[in-house]
Amino acid sequence: MAAQKLTKGRLAQIIILMVVLITAFVWRTITYNQTQQENETVLTCHLSTTGCLVESSDENIAISFVSEALKADTAIIIQIDNTNVKPTAIVEGVSMYMGSVPVIFTKNDSGWQGEFMVPACMHDKMDWAIKIKEDQKEINALFSVEK
């Protein structure tokens, strides 16, 4: 592209375009409101092979893995005790988004048993979070899966 002479018309176009872009940038910066805020009612536990106990004001909920080895592309079974309400849950990657995996729950003698399978990651170890919802409670249980 050959260099062209800067005329008054082109200069006016450049200045008008810069004013519009700067105005849009300033407007967006001033009116920006961070909509995704951390929910303060969410309880968090670090779920290992021994499980974790989530303590709330009205009850304690025990969460543990039934599966002995947490491996990718194999069925992982989780047990939620001390609750009569059927929970719903999804599993999502913590450090890398790999989609949302639903957890299928069935009732057993001590509570609810859920089954899910996470995909393999290119890393040898991947951190995951299972987001459990039960009535008005939300629990985020963090765990790691190996390839």
mmCIF file of N, CA and C in Angstrom:
data_model
loop_
_atom_site.group_PDB
_atom_site.id
_atom_site.type_symbol
_atom_site.label_atom_id
_atom_site.label_comp_id
_atom_site.label_asym_id
_atom_site.label_seq_id
_atom_site.Cartn_x
_atom_site.Cartn_y
_atom_site.Cartn_z
ATOM 1 N N MET A 1 0.855 -1.164 0.000
ATOM 2 C CA MET A 1 0.000 0.000 0.000
ATOM 3 C C MET A 1 0.903 1.229 0.000
ATOM 4 N N ALA A 2 0.677 2.056 -0.937
ATOM 5 C CA ALA A 2 1.497 3.259 -1.076
ATOM 6 C C ALA A 2 1.070 4.292 -0.048
ATOM 7 N N ALA A 3 2.002 5.095 0.361
ATOM 8 C CA ALA A 3 1.704 6.162 1.314
ATOM 9 C C ALA A 3 0.871 7.229 0.624
ATOM 10 N N GLN A 4 -0.157 7.687 1.320
ATOM 11 C CA GLN A 4 -1.021 8.719 0.756
ATOM 12 C C GLN A 4 -0.873 9.989 1.566
ATOM 13 N N LYS A 5 -1.168 11.076 0.927
ATOM 14 C CA LYS A 5 -1.063 12.377 1.579
ATOM 15 C C LYS A 5 -2.183 12.512 2.607
ATOM 16 N N LEU A 6 -1.845 13.053 3.746
ATOM 17 C CA LEU A 6 -2.829 13.271 4.805
ATOM 18 C C LEU A 6 -3.591 14.551 4.501
ATOM 19 N N THR A 7 -4.852 14.371 4.132
ATOM 20 C CA THR A 7 -5.683 15.534 3.811
ATOM 21 C C THR A 7 -6.476 15.940 5.040
ATOM 22 N N LYS A 8 -7.118 17.091 4.953
ATOM 23 C CA LYS A 8 -7.944 17.568 6.072
ATOM 24 C C LYS A 8 -9.109 16.613 6.316
ATOM 25 N N GLY A 9 -9.678 16.048 5.277
ATOM 26 C CA GLY A 9 -10.793 15.104 5.417
ATOM 27 C C GLY A 9 -10.376 13.830 6.130
ATOM 28 N N ARG A 10 -9.210 13.271 5.745
ATOM 29 C CA ARG A 10 -8.711 12.060 6.411
ATOM 30 C C ARG A 10 -8.356 12.338 7.870
ATOM 31 N N LEU A 11 -7.752 13.466 8.119
ATOM 32 C CA LEU A 11 -7.411 13.842 9.499
ATOM 33 C C LEU A 11 -8.684 13.956 10.344
ATOM 34 N N ALA A 12 -9.732 14.537 9.774
ATOM 35 C CA ALA A 12 -11.001 14.667 10.495
ATOM 36 C C ALA A 12 -11.587 13.279 10.776
ATOM 37 N N GLN A 13 -11.514 12.350 9.806
ATOM 38 C CA GLN A 13 -12.000 10.993 10.022
ATOM 39 C C GLN A 13 -11.239 10.307 11.160
ATOM 40 N N ILE A 14 -9.928 10.437 11.154
ATOM 41 C CA ILE A 14 -9.103 9.819 12.197
ATOM 42 C C ILE A 14 -9.451 10.385 13.563
ATOM 43 N N ILE A 15 -9.599 11.690 13.662
ATOM 44 C CA ILE A 15 -9.895 12.328 14.957
ATOM 45 C C ILE A 15 -11.288 11.916 15.441
ATOM 46 N N ILE A 16 -12.283 11.882 14.536
ATOM 47 C CA ILE A 16 -13.639 11.482 14.930
ATOM 48 C C ILE A 16 -13.647 10.030 15.401
ATOM 49 N N LEU A 17 -12.961 9.152 14.662
ATOM 50 C CA LEU A 17 -12.886 7.742 15.058
ATOM 51 C C LEU A 17 -12.216 7.587 16.427
ATOM 52 N N MET A 18 -11.134 8.309 16.665
ATOM 53 C CA MET A 18 -10.448 8.235 17.969
ATOM 54 C C MET A 18 -11.348 8.734 19.090
ATOM 55 N N VAL A 19 -12.114 9.796 18.862
ATOM 56 C CA VAL A 19 -13.019 10.327 19.883
ATOM 57 C C VAL A 19 -14.106 9.303 20.203
ATOM 58 N N VAL A 20 -14.653 8.646 19.172
ATOM 59 C CA VAL A 20 -15.683 7.632 19.391
ATOM 60 C C VAL A 20 -15.121 6.458 20.187
ATOM 61 N N LEU A 21 -13.936 5.968 19.819
ATOM 62 C CA LEU A 21 -13.335 4.841 20.526
ATOM 63 C C LEU A 21 -12.980 5.193 21.970
ATOM 64 N N ILE A 22 -12.424 6.345 22.196
ATOM 65 C CA ILE A 22 -12.078 6.762 23.569
ATOM 66 C C ILE A 22 -13.338 6.928 24.397
ATOM 67 N N THR A 23 -14.396 7.495 23.815
ATOM 68 C CA THR A 23 -15.660 7.658 24.530
ATOM 69 C C THR A 23 -16.245 6.297 24.904
ATOM 70 N N ALA A 24 -16.228 5.352 23.965
ATOM 71 C CA ALA A 24 -16.745 4.012 24.257
ATOM 72 C C ALA A 24 -15.931 3.338 25.350
ATOM 73 N N PHE A 25 -14.617 3.471 25.310
ATOM 74 C CA PHE A 25 -13.752 2.880 26.336
ATOM 75 C C PHE A 25 -14.039 3.479 27.711
ATOM 76 N N VAL A 26 -14.120 4.807 27.777
ATOM 77 C CA VAL A 26 -14.382 5.471 29.062
ATOM 78 C C VAL A 26 -15.768 5.091 29.570
ATOM 79 N N TRP A 27 -16.777 5.066 28.687
ATOM 80 C CA TRP A 27 -18.133 4.704 29.096
ATOM 81 C C TRP A 27 -18.184 3.291 29.662
ATOM 82 N N ARG A 28 -17.537 2.349 28.993
ATOM 83 C CA ARG A 28 -17.532 0.955 29.453
ATOM 84 C C ARG A 28 -16.791 0.816 30.776
ATOM 85 N N THR A 29 -15.727 1.563 30.938
ATOM 86 C CA THR A 29 -14.958 1.509 32.183
ATOM 87 C C THR A 29 -15.766 2.055 33.358
ATOM 88 N N ILE A 30 -16.487 3.134 33.135
ATOM 89 C CA ILE A 30 -17.265 3.756 34.210
ATOM 90 C C ILE A 30 -18.470 2.902 34.587
ATOM 91 N N THR A 31 -19.146 2.334 33.600
ATOM 92 C CA THR A 31 -20.382 1.598 33.878
ATOM 93 C C THR A 31 -20.156 0.117 34.155
ATOM 94 N N TYR A 32 -18.926 -0.344 34.164
ATOM 95 C CA TYR A 32 -18.636 -1.761 34.387
ATOM 96 C C TYR A 32 -19.016 -2.151 35.799
ATOM 97 N N ASN A 33 -19.774 -3.252 35.907
ATOM 98 C CA ASN A 33 -20.173 -3.784 37.200
ATOM 99 C C ASN A 33 -19.871 -5.269 37.182
ATOM 100 N N GLN A 34 -19.030 -5.714 38.064
ATOM 101 C CA GLN A 34 -18.664 -7.123 38.100
ATOM 102 C C GLN A 34 -19.863 -7.912 38.590
ATOM 103 N N THR A 35 -20.471 -8.690 37.679
ATOM 104 C CA THR A 35 -21.705 -9.397 38.015
ATOM 105 C C THR A 35 -21.449 -10.717 38.713
ATOM 106 N N GLN A 36 -20.324 -11.332 38.458
ATOM 107 C CA GLN A 36 -20.060 -12.634 39.065
ATOM 108 C C GLN A 36 -19.340 -12.424 40.393
ATOM 109 N N GLN A 37 -20.124 -12.434 41.462
ATOM 110 C CA GLN A 37 -19.568 -12.274 42.791
ATOM 111 C C GLN A 37 -19.586 -13.616 43.495
ATOM 112 N N GLU A 38 -18.656 -13.796 44.364
ATOM 113 C CA GLU A 38 -18.567 -15.050 45.106
ATOM 114 C C GLU A 38 -19.739 -15.138 46.071
ATOM 115 N N ASN A 39 -20.475 -16.224 45.991
ATOM 116 C CA ASN A 39 -21.605 -16.448 46.871
ATOM 117 C C ASN A 39 -21.069 -16.803 48.263
ATOM 118 N N GLU A 40 -21.434 -16.008 49.239
ATOM 119 C CA GLU A 40 -20.895 -16.195 50.587
ATOM 120 C C GLU A 40 -21.561 -17.348 51.329
ATOM 121 N N THR A 41 -22.655 -17.870 50.787
ATOM 122 C CA THR A 41 -23.325 -18.983 51.453
ATOM 123 C C THR A 41 -22.817 -20.329 50.972
ATOM 124 N N VAL A 42 -21.894 -20.335 50.025
ATOM 125 C CA VAL A 42 -21.354 -21.587 49.508
ATOM 126 C C VAL A 42 -20.330 -22.140 50.489
ATOM 127 N N LEU A 43 -20.504 -23.399 50.864
ATOM 128 C CA LEU A 43 -19.571 -24.078 51.756
ATOM 129 C C LEU A 43 -18.559 -24.824 50.902
ATOM 130 N N THR A 44 -17.298 -24.822 51.309
ATOM 131 C CA THR A 44 -16.248 -25.473 50.535
ATOM 132 C C THR A 44 -15.530 -26.492 51.395
ATOM 133 N N CYS A 45 -15.236 -27.645 50.789
ATOM 134 C CA CYS A 45 -14.423 -28.637 51.478
ATOM 135 C C CYS A 45 -13.455 -29.240 50.477
ATOM 136 N N HIS A 46 -12.316 -29.703 50.974
ATOM 137 C CA HIS A 46 -11.315 -30.358 50.144
ATOM 138 C C HIS A 46 -11.500 -31.861 50.321
ATOM 139 N N LEU A 47 -12.047 -32.458 49.289
ATOM 140 C CA LEU A 47 -12.416 -33.858 49.328
ATOM 141 C C LEU A 47 -11.224 -34.714 48.932
ATOM 142 N N SER A 48 -10.813 -35.573 49.822
ATOM 143 C CA SER A 48 -9.723 -36.498 49.526
ATOM 144 C C SER A 48 -10.306 -37.911 49.589
ATOM 145 N N THR A 49 -9.461 -38.895 49.605
ATOM 146 C CA THR A 49 -9.958 -40.269 49.667
ATOM 147 C C THR A 49 -10.628 -40.567 51.006
ATOM 148 N N THR A 50 -10.350 -39.773 52.041
ATOM 149 C CA THR A 50 -10.979 -39.992 53.347
ATOM 150 C C THR A 50 -12.314 -39.274 53.468
ATOM 151 N N GLY A 51 -12.609 -38.334 52.579
ATOM 152 C CA GLY A 51 -13.871 -37.607 52.629
ATOM 153 C C GLY A 51 -13.757 -36.320 53.414
ATOM 154 N N CYS A 52 -14.878 -35.629 53.548
ATOM 155 C CA CYS A 52 -14.897 -34.391 54.331
ATOM 156 C C CYS A 52 -16.273 -34.230 54.967
ATOM 157 N N LEU A 53 -16.307 -33.442 56.012
ATOM 158 C CA LEU A 53 -17.534 -33.166 56.744
ATOM 159 C C LEU A 53 -17.818 -31.680 56.607
ATOM 160 N N VAL A 54 -18.971 -31.361 56.029
ATOM 161 C CA VAL A 54 -19.365 -29.965 55.850
ATOM 162 C C VAL A 54 -20.298 -29.602 56.990
ATOM 163 N N GLU A 55 -19.885 -28.632 57.783
ATOM 164 C CA GLU A 55 -20.664 -28.226 58.948
ATOM 165 C C GLU A 55 -21.420 -26.948 58.640
ATOM 166 N N SER A 56 -22.731 -27.001 58.765
ATOM 167 C CA SER A 56 -23.558 -25.808 58.614
ATOM 168 C C SER A 56 -24.314 -25.583 59.906
ATOM 169 N N SER A 57 -25.101 -24.540 59.954
ATOM 170 C CA SER A 57 -25.774 -24.190 61.203
ATOM 171 C C SER A 57 -26.832 -25.212 61.620
ATOM 172 N N ASP A 58 -27.475 -25.876 60.652
ATOM 173 C CA ASP A 58 -28.548 -26.787 61.023
ATOM 174 C C ASP A 58 -28.187 -28.269 60.950
ATOM 175 N N GLU A 59 -27.193 -28.646 60.132
ATOM 176 C CA GLU A 59 -26.811 -30.058 60.060
ATOM 177 C C GLU A 59 -25.397 -30.211 59.512
ATOM 178 N N ASN A 60 -24.852 -31.383 59.727
ATOM 179 C CA ASN A 60 -23.539 -31.721 59.185
ATOM 180 C C ASN A 60 -23.732 -32.734 58.064
ATOM 181 N N ILE A 61 -23.070 -32.499 56.952
ATOM 182 C CA ILE A 61 -23.198 -33.379 55.791
ATOM 183 C C ILE A 61 -21.853 -34.029 55.528
ATOM 184 N N ALA A 62 -21.843 -35.354 55.498
ATOM 185 C CA ALA A 62 -20.618 -36.102 55.233
ATOM 186 C C ALA A 62 -20.557 -36.440 53.746
ATOM 187 N N ILE A 63 -19.424 -36.121 53.122
ATOM 188 C CA ILE A 63 -19.212 -36.406 51.705
ATOM 189 C C ILE A 63 -17.953 -37.249 51.594
ATOM 190 N N SER A 64 -18.043 -38.357 50.862
ATOM 191 C CA SER A 64 -16.873 -39.216 50.701
ATOM 192 C C SER A 64 -16.947 -39.934 49.359
ATOM 193 N N PHE A 65 -15.799 -40.423 48.926
ATOM 194 C CA PHE A 65 -15.737 -41.212 47.707
ATOM 195 C C PHE A 65 -15.888 -42.685 48.050
ATOM 196 N N VAL A 66 -16.690 -43.393 47.272
ATOM 197 C CA VAL A 66 -16.795 -44.842 47.397
ATOM 198 C C VAL A 66 -15.691 -45.474 46.554
ATOM 199 N N SER A 67 -15.391 -44.849 45.424
ATOM 200 C CA SER A 67 -14.329 -45.340 44.537
ATOM 201 C C SER A 67 -12.986 -45.208 45.239
ATOM 202 N N GLU A 68 -12.170 -46.237 45.137
ATOM 203 C CA GLU A 68 -10.867 -46.205 45.799
ATOM 204 C C GLU A 68 -9.845 -45.384 45.029
ATOM 205 N N ALA A 69 -9.806 -45.542 43.728
ATOM 206 C CA ALA A 69 -8.852 -44.804 42.912
ATOM 207 C C ALA A 69 -9.609 -43.800 42.052
ATOM 208 N N LEU A 70 -9.182 -42.544 42.092
ATOM 209 C CA LEU A 70 -9.814 -41.512 41.290
ATOM 210 C C LEU A 70 -9.025 -41.361 39.996
ATOM 211 N N LYS A 71 -9.518 -41.972 38.937
ATOM 212 C CA LYS A 71 -8.857 -41.973 37.634
ATOM 213 C C LYS A 71 -9.785 -41.373 36.599
ATOM 214 N N ALA A 72 -9.193 -40.748 35.590
ATOM 215 C CA ALA A 72 -9.974 -40.193 34.486
ATOM 216 C C ALA A 72 -10.536 -41.327 33.634
ATOM 217 N N ASP A 73 -11.646 -41.076 33.010
ATOM 218 C CA ASP A 73 -12.329 -42.016 32.117
ATOM 219 C C ASP A 73 -12.774 -43.310 32.801
ATOM 220 N N THR A 74 -12.920 -43.280 34.123
ATOM 221 C CA THR A 74 -13.504 -44.407 34.849
ATOM 222 C C THR A 74 -14.600 -43.862 35.761
ATOM 223 N N ALA A 75 -15.544 -44.700 36.102
ATOM 224 C CA ALA A 75 -16.664 -44.267 36.944
ATOM 225 C C ALA A 75 -16.164 -43.904 38.344
ATOM 226 N N ILE A 76 -16.588 -42.746 38.818
ATOM 227 C CA ILE A 76 -16.258 -42.287 40.173
ATOM 228 C C ILE A 76 -17.577 -42.212 40.934
ATOM 229 N N ILE A 77 -17.604 -42.804 42.120
ATOM 230 C CA ILE A 77 -18.825 -42.846 42.926
ATOM 231 C C ILE A 77 -18.600 -42.039 44.198
ATOM 232 N N ILE A 78 -19.553 -41.158 44.481
ATOM 233 C CA ILE A 78 -19.481 -40.290 45.660
ATOM 234 C C ILE A 78 -20.688 -40.582 46.549
ATOM 235 N N GLN A 79 -20.476 -40.498 47.859
ATOM 236 C CA GLN A 79 -21.532 -40.761 48.839
ATOM 237 C C GLN A 79 -21.789 -39.490 49.632
ATOM 238 N N ILE A 80 -23.073 -39.105 49.747
ATOM 239 C CA ILE A 80 -23.475 -37.955 50.566
ATOM 240 C C ILE A 80 -24.406 -38.482 51.642
ATOM 241 N N ASP A 81 -24.001 -38.333 52.903
ATOM 242 C CA ASP A 81 -24.775 -38.847 54.040
ATOM 243 C C ASP A 81 -25.482 -37.712 54.768
ATOM 244 N N ASN A 82 -26.363 -38.082 55.674
ATOM 245 C CA ASN A 82 -27.060 -37.172 56.584
ATOM 246 C C ASN A 82 -27.992 -36.210 55.862
ATOM 247 N N THR A 83 -28.607 -36.650 54.810
ATOM 248 C CA THR A 83 -29.564 -35.782 54.133
ATOM 249 C C THR A 83 -30.703 -36.605 53.561
ATOM 250 N N ASN A 84 -31.912 -36.062 53.615
ATOM 251 C CA ASN A 84 -33.076 -36.730 53.070
ATOM 252 C C ASN A 84 -33.494 -36.130 51.732
ATOM 253 N N VAL A 85 -32.942 -34.975 51.392
ATOM 254 C CA VAL A 85 -33.296 -34.277 50.162
ATOM 255 C C VAL A 85 -32.342 -34.702 49.050
ATOM 256 N N LYS A 86 -32.898 -35.039 47.884
ATOM 257 C CA LYS A 86 -32.054 -35.466 46.765
ATOM 258 C C LYS A 86 -31.225 -34.280 46.262
ATOM 259 N N PRO A 87 -29.909 -34.424 46.282
ATOM 260 C CA PRO A 87 -29.060 -33.341 45.796
ATOM 261 C C PRO A 87 -28.939 -33.370 44.272
ATOM 262 N N THR A 88 -28.530 -32.252 43.719
ATOM 263 C CA THR A 88 -28.138 -32.184 42.318
ATOM 264 C C THR A 88 -26.699 -31.700 42.296
ATOM 265 N N ALA A 89 -25.940 -32.132 41.303
ATOM 266 C CA ALA A 89 -24.527 -31.746 41.279
ATOM 267 C C ALA A 89 -23.990 -31.788 39.856
ATOM 268 N N ILE A 90 -22.971 -30.946 39.646
ATOM 269 C CA ILE A 90 -22.197 -30.984 38.415
ATOM 270 C C ILE A 90 -20.720 -30.942 38.789
ATOM 271 N N VAL A 91 -19.903 -31.500 37.922
ATOM 272 C CA VAL A 91 -18.460 -31.517 38.142
ATOM 273 C C VAL A 91 -17.824 -30.653 37.057
ATOM 274 N N GLU A 92 -16.933 -29.736 37.468
ATOM 275 C CA GLU A 92 -16.239 -28.859 36.530
ATOM 276 C C GLU A 92 -14.766 -28.796 36.877
ATOM 277 N N GLY A 93 -13.947 -28.585 35.878
ATOM 278 C CA GLY A 93 -12.518 -28.423 36.093
ATOM 279 C C GLY A 93 -12.221 -27.115 36.809
ATOM 280 N N VAL A 94 -11.229 -27.117 37.686
ATOM 281 C CA VAL A 94 -10.873 -25.916 38.440
ATOM 282 C C VAL A 94 -9.869 -25.072 37.660
ATOM 283 N N SER A 95 -8.759 -25.675 37.276
ATOM 284 C CA SER A 95 -7.712 -24.917 36.610
ATOM 285 C C SER A 95 -7.899 -24.848 35.100
ATOM 286 N N MET A 96 -8.747 -25.724 34.551
ATOM 287 C CA MET A 96 -8.986 -25.758 33.113
ATOM 288 C C MET A 96 -10.435 -26.172 32.894
ATOM 289 N N TYR A 97 -11.152 -25.426 32.073
ATOM 290 C CA TYR A 97 -12.556 -25.780 31.811
ATOM 291 C C TYR A 97 -12.613 -26.938 30.821
ATOM 292 N N MET A 98 -13.252 -28.016 31.233
ATOM 293 C CA MET A 98 -13.380 -29.196 30.373
ATOM 294 C C MET A 98 -14.843 -29.618 30.278
ATOM 295 N N GLY A 99 -15.728 -28.656 30.415
ATOM 296 C CA GLY A 99 -17.154 -28.939 30.331
ATOM 297 C C GLY A 99 -17.750 -29.215 31.701
ATOM 298 N N SER A 100 -19.064 -29.354 31.735
ATOM 299 C CA SER A 100 -19.786 -29.670 32.966
ATOM 300 C C SER A 100 -20.278 -31.110 32.881
ATOM 301 N N VAL A 101 -19.951 -31.884 33.903
ATOM 302 C CA VAL A 101 -20.336 -33.292 33.953
ATOM 303 C C VAL A 101 -21.431 -33.442 35.000
ATOM 304 N N PRO A 102 -22.623 -33.925 34.619
ATOM 305 C CA PRO A 102 -23.678 -34.103 35.620
ATOM 306 C C PRO A 102 -23.418 -35.334 36.487
ATOM 307 N N VAL A 103 -23.912 -35.270 37.707
ATOM 308 C CA VAL A 103 -23.799 -36.395 38.639
ATOM 309 C C VAL A 103 -25.195 -36.993 38.798
ATOM 310 N N ILE A 104 -25.302 -38.304 38.622
ATOM 311 C CA ILE A 104 -26.572 -39.014 38.732
ATOM 312 C C ILE A 104 -26.661 -39.611 40.138
ATOM 313 N N PHE A 105 -27.665 -39.179 40.927
ATOM 314 C CA PHE A 105 -27.809 -39.653 42.306
ATOM 315 C C PHE A 105 -28.909 -40.698 42.426
ATOM 316 N N THR A 106 -28.637 -41.692 43.293
ATOM 317 C CA THR A 106 -29.636 -42.691 43.665
ATOM 318 C C THR A 106 -29.636 -42.807 45.185
ATOM 319 N N LYS A 107 -30.803 -43.118 45.745
ATOM 320 C CA LYS A 107 -30.956 -43.223 47.198
ATOM 321 C C LYS A 107 -30.411 -44.564 47.684
ATOM 322 N N ASN A 108 -29.709 -44.547 48.816
ATOM 323 C CA ASN A 108 -29.291 -45.794 49.466
ATOM 324 C C ASN A 108 -29.575 -45.681 50.963
ATOM 325 N N ASP A 109 -29.109 -46.629 51.759
ATOM 326 C CA ASP A 109 -29.451 -46.683 53.189
ATOM 327 C C ASP A 109 -28.976 -45.461 53.970
ATOM 328 N N SER A 110 -27.802 -44.948 53.674
ATOM 329 C CA SER A 110 -27.248 -43.867 54.494
ATOM 330 C C SER A 110 -27.365 -42.487 53.865
ATOM 331 N N GLY A 111 -27.927 -42.384 52.675
ATOM 332 C CA GLY A 111 -28.048 -41.072 52.037
ATOM 333 C C GLY A 111 -28.206 -41.204 50.537
ATOM 334 N N TRP A 112 -27.330 -40.535 49.818
ATOM 335 C CA TRP A 112 -27.386 -40.520 48.358
ATOM 336 C C TRP A 112 -26.036 -40.894 47.779
ATOM 337 N N GLN A 113 -26.085 -41.694 46.719
ATOM 338 C CA GLN A 113 -24.860 -42.098 46.043
ATOM 339 C C GLN A 113 -24.916 -41.564 44.614
ATOM 340 N N GLY A 114 -23.840 -40.848 44.227
ATOM 341 C CA GLY A 114 -23.787 -40.265 42.895
ATOM 342 C C GLY A 114 -22.665 -40.865 42.073
ATOM 343 N N GLU A 115 -22.897 -40.941 40.770
ATOM 344 C CA GLU A 115 -21.887 -41.515 39.882
ATOM 345 C C GLU A 115 -21.630 -40.556 38.729
ATOM 346 N N PHE A 116 -20.345 -40.391 38.390
ATOM 347 C CA PHE A 116 -19.948 -39.536 37.283
ATOM 348 C C PHE A 116 -18.608 -40.009 36.741
ATOM 349 N N MET A 117 -18.228 -39.454 35.605
ATOM 350 C CA MET A 117 -16.954 -39.798 34.977
ATOM 351 C C MET A 117 -16.357 -38.510 34.421
ATOM 352 N N VAL A 118 -15.090 -38.252 34.726
ATOM 353 C CA VAL A 118 -14.432 -37.051 34.207
ATOM 354 C C VAL A 118 -13.532 -37.427 33.038
ATOM 355 N N PRO A 119 -13.400 -36.529 32.053
ATOM 356 C CA PRO A 119 -12.539 -36.834 30.908
ATOM 357 C C PRO A 119 -11.066 -36.727 31.275
ATOM 358 N N ALA A 120 -10.242 -37.383 30.475
ATOM 359 C CA ALA A 120 -8.798 -37.319 30.686
ATOM 360 C C ALA A 120 -8.279 -35.955 30.241
ATOM 361 N N CYS A 121 -7.298 -35.479 30.963
ATOM 362 C CA CYS A 121 -6.671 -34.192 30.673
ATOM 363 C C CYS A 121 -5.262 -34.455 30.150
ATOM 364 N N MET A 122 -4.675 -33.455 29.508
ATOM 365 C CA MET A 122 -3.314 -33.641 29.016
ATOM 366 C C MET A 122 -2.301 -33.635 30.156
ATOM 367 N N HIS A 123 -2.684 -33.106 31.307
ATOM 368 C CA HIS A 123 -1.812 -33.119 32.478
ATOM 369 C C HIS A 123 -1.973 -34.450 33.220
ATOM 370 N N ASP A 124 -0.973 -34.825 33.991
ATOM 371 C CA ASP A 124 -1.049 -36.077 34.748
ATOM 372 C C ASP A 124 -2.044 -35.991 35.895
ATOM 373 N N LYS A 125 -2.230 -34.783 36.452
ATOM 374 C CA LYS A 125 -3.129 -34.590 37.584
ATOM 375 C C LYS A 125 -3.984 -33.355 37.316
ATOM 376 N N MET A 126 -5.276 -33.482 37.514
ATOM 377 C CA MET A 126 -6.207 -32.383 37.244
ATOM 378 C C MET A 126 -7.070 -32.146 38.470
ATOM 379 N N ASP A 127 -7.256 -30.866 38.836
ATOM 380 C CA ASP A 127 -8.115 -30.502 39.960
ATOM 381 C C ASP A 127 -9.532 -30.273 39.456
ATOM 382 N N TRP A 128 -10.500 -30.822 40.188
ATOM 383 C CA TRP A 128 -11.909 -30.727 39.842
ATOM 384 C C TRP A 128 -12.700 -30.210 41.036
ATOM 385 N N ALA A 129 -13.880 -29.680 40.767
ATOM 386 C CA ALA A 129 -14.800 -29.246 41.824
ATOM 387 C C ALA A 129 -16.163 -29.842 41.531
ATOM 388 N N ILE A 130 -16.735 -30.484 42.521
ATOM 389 C CA ILE A 130 -18.107 -30.966 42.397
ATOM 390 C C ILE A 130 -18.989 -29.960 43.127
ATOM 391 N N LYS A 131 -19.922 -29.380 42.399
ATOM 392 C CA LYS A 131 -20.799 -28.340 42.945
ATOM 393 C C LYS A 131 -22.139 -28.985 43.266
ATOM 394 N N ILE A 132 -22.379 -29.176 44.563
ATOM 395 C CA ILE A 132 -23.559 -29.881 45.051
ATOM 396 C C ILE A 132 -24.591 -28.859 45.525
ATOM 397 N N LYS A 133 -25.811 -29.000 45.063
ATOM 398 C CA LYS A 133 -26.907 -28.143 45.521
ATOM 399 C C LYS A 133 -27.947 -29.027 46.186
ATOM 400 N N GLU A 134 -28.354 -28.564 47.376
ATOM 401 C CA GLU A 134 -29.326 -29.322 48.159
ATOM 402 C C GLU A 134 -30.181 -28.315 48.904
ATOM 403 N N ASP A 135 -31.459 -28.264 48.577
ATOM 404 C CA ASP A 135 -32.353 -27.227 49.106
ATOM 405 C C ASP A 135 -31.736 -25.850 48.845
ATOM 406 N N GLN A 136 -31.441 -25.132 49.904
ATOM 407 C CA GLN A 136 -30.854 -23.794 49.771
ATOM 408 C C GLN A 136 -29.343 -23.802 49.951
ATOM 409 N N LYS A 137 -28.767 -24.978 50.178
ATOM 410 C CA LYS A 137 -27.324 -25.072 50.440
ATOM 411 C C LYS A 137 -26.561 -25.360 49.164
ATOM 412 N N GLU A 138 -25.366 -24.789 49.085
ATOM 413 C CA GLU A 138 -24.436 -25.104 48.003
ATOM 414 C C GLU A 138 -23.118 -25.518 48.626
ATOM 415 N N ILE A 139 -22.572 -26.613 48.129
ATOM 416 C CA ILE A 139 -21.297 -27.118 48.628
ATOM 417 C C ILE A 139 -20.372 -27.319 47.436
ATOM 418 N N ASN A 140 -19.173 -26.784 47.533
ATOM 419 C CA ASN A 140 -18.141 -27.023 46.531
ATOM 420 C C ASN A 140 -17.106 -27.954 47.146
ATOM 421 N N ALA A 141 -17.011 -29.157 46.615
ATOM 422 C CA ALA A 141 -16.027 -30.121 47.105
ATOM 423 C C ALA A 141 -14.921 -30.239 46.060
ATOM 424 N N LEU A 142 -13.711 -29.936 46.464
ATOM 425 C CA LEU A 142 -12.556 -29.958 45.556
ATOM 426 C C LEU A 142 -11.819 -31.290 45.664
ATOM 427 N N PHE A 143 -11.395 -31.843 44.524
ATOM 428 C CA PHE A 143 -10.659 -33.095 44.527
ATOM 429 C C PHE A 143 -9.758 -33.154 43.299
ATOM 430 N N SER A 144 -8.832 -34.109 43.290
ATOM 431 C CA SER A 144 -7.886 -34.281 42.180
ATOM 432 C C SER A 144 -8.055 -35.656 41.557
ATOM 433 N N VAL A 145 -7.861 -35.705 40.241
ATOM 434 C CA VAL A 145 -7.971 -36.958 39.502
ATOM 435 C C VAL A 145 -6.679 -37.137 38.705
ATOM 436 N N GLU A 146 -6.174 -38.364 38.716
ATOM 437 C CA GLU A 146 -4.975 -38.672 37.939
ATOM 438 C C GLU A 146 -5.348 -39.306 36.615
ATOM 439 N N LYS A 147 -4.442 -39.186 35.683
ATOM 440 C CA LYS A 147 -4.665 -39.722 34.334
ATOM 441 C C LYS A 147 -4.751 -41.218 34.339
#
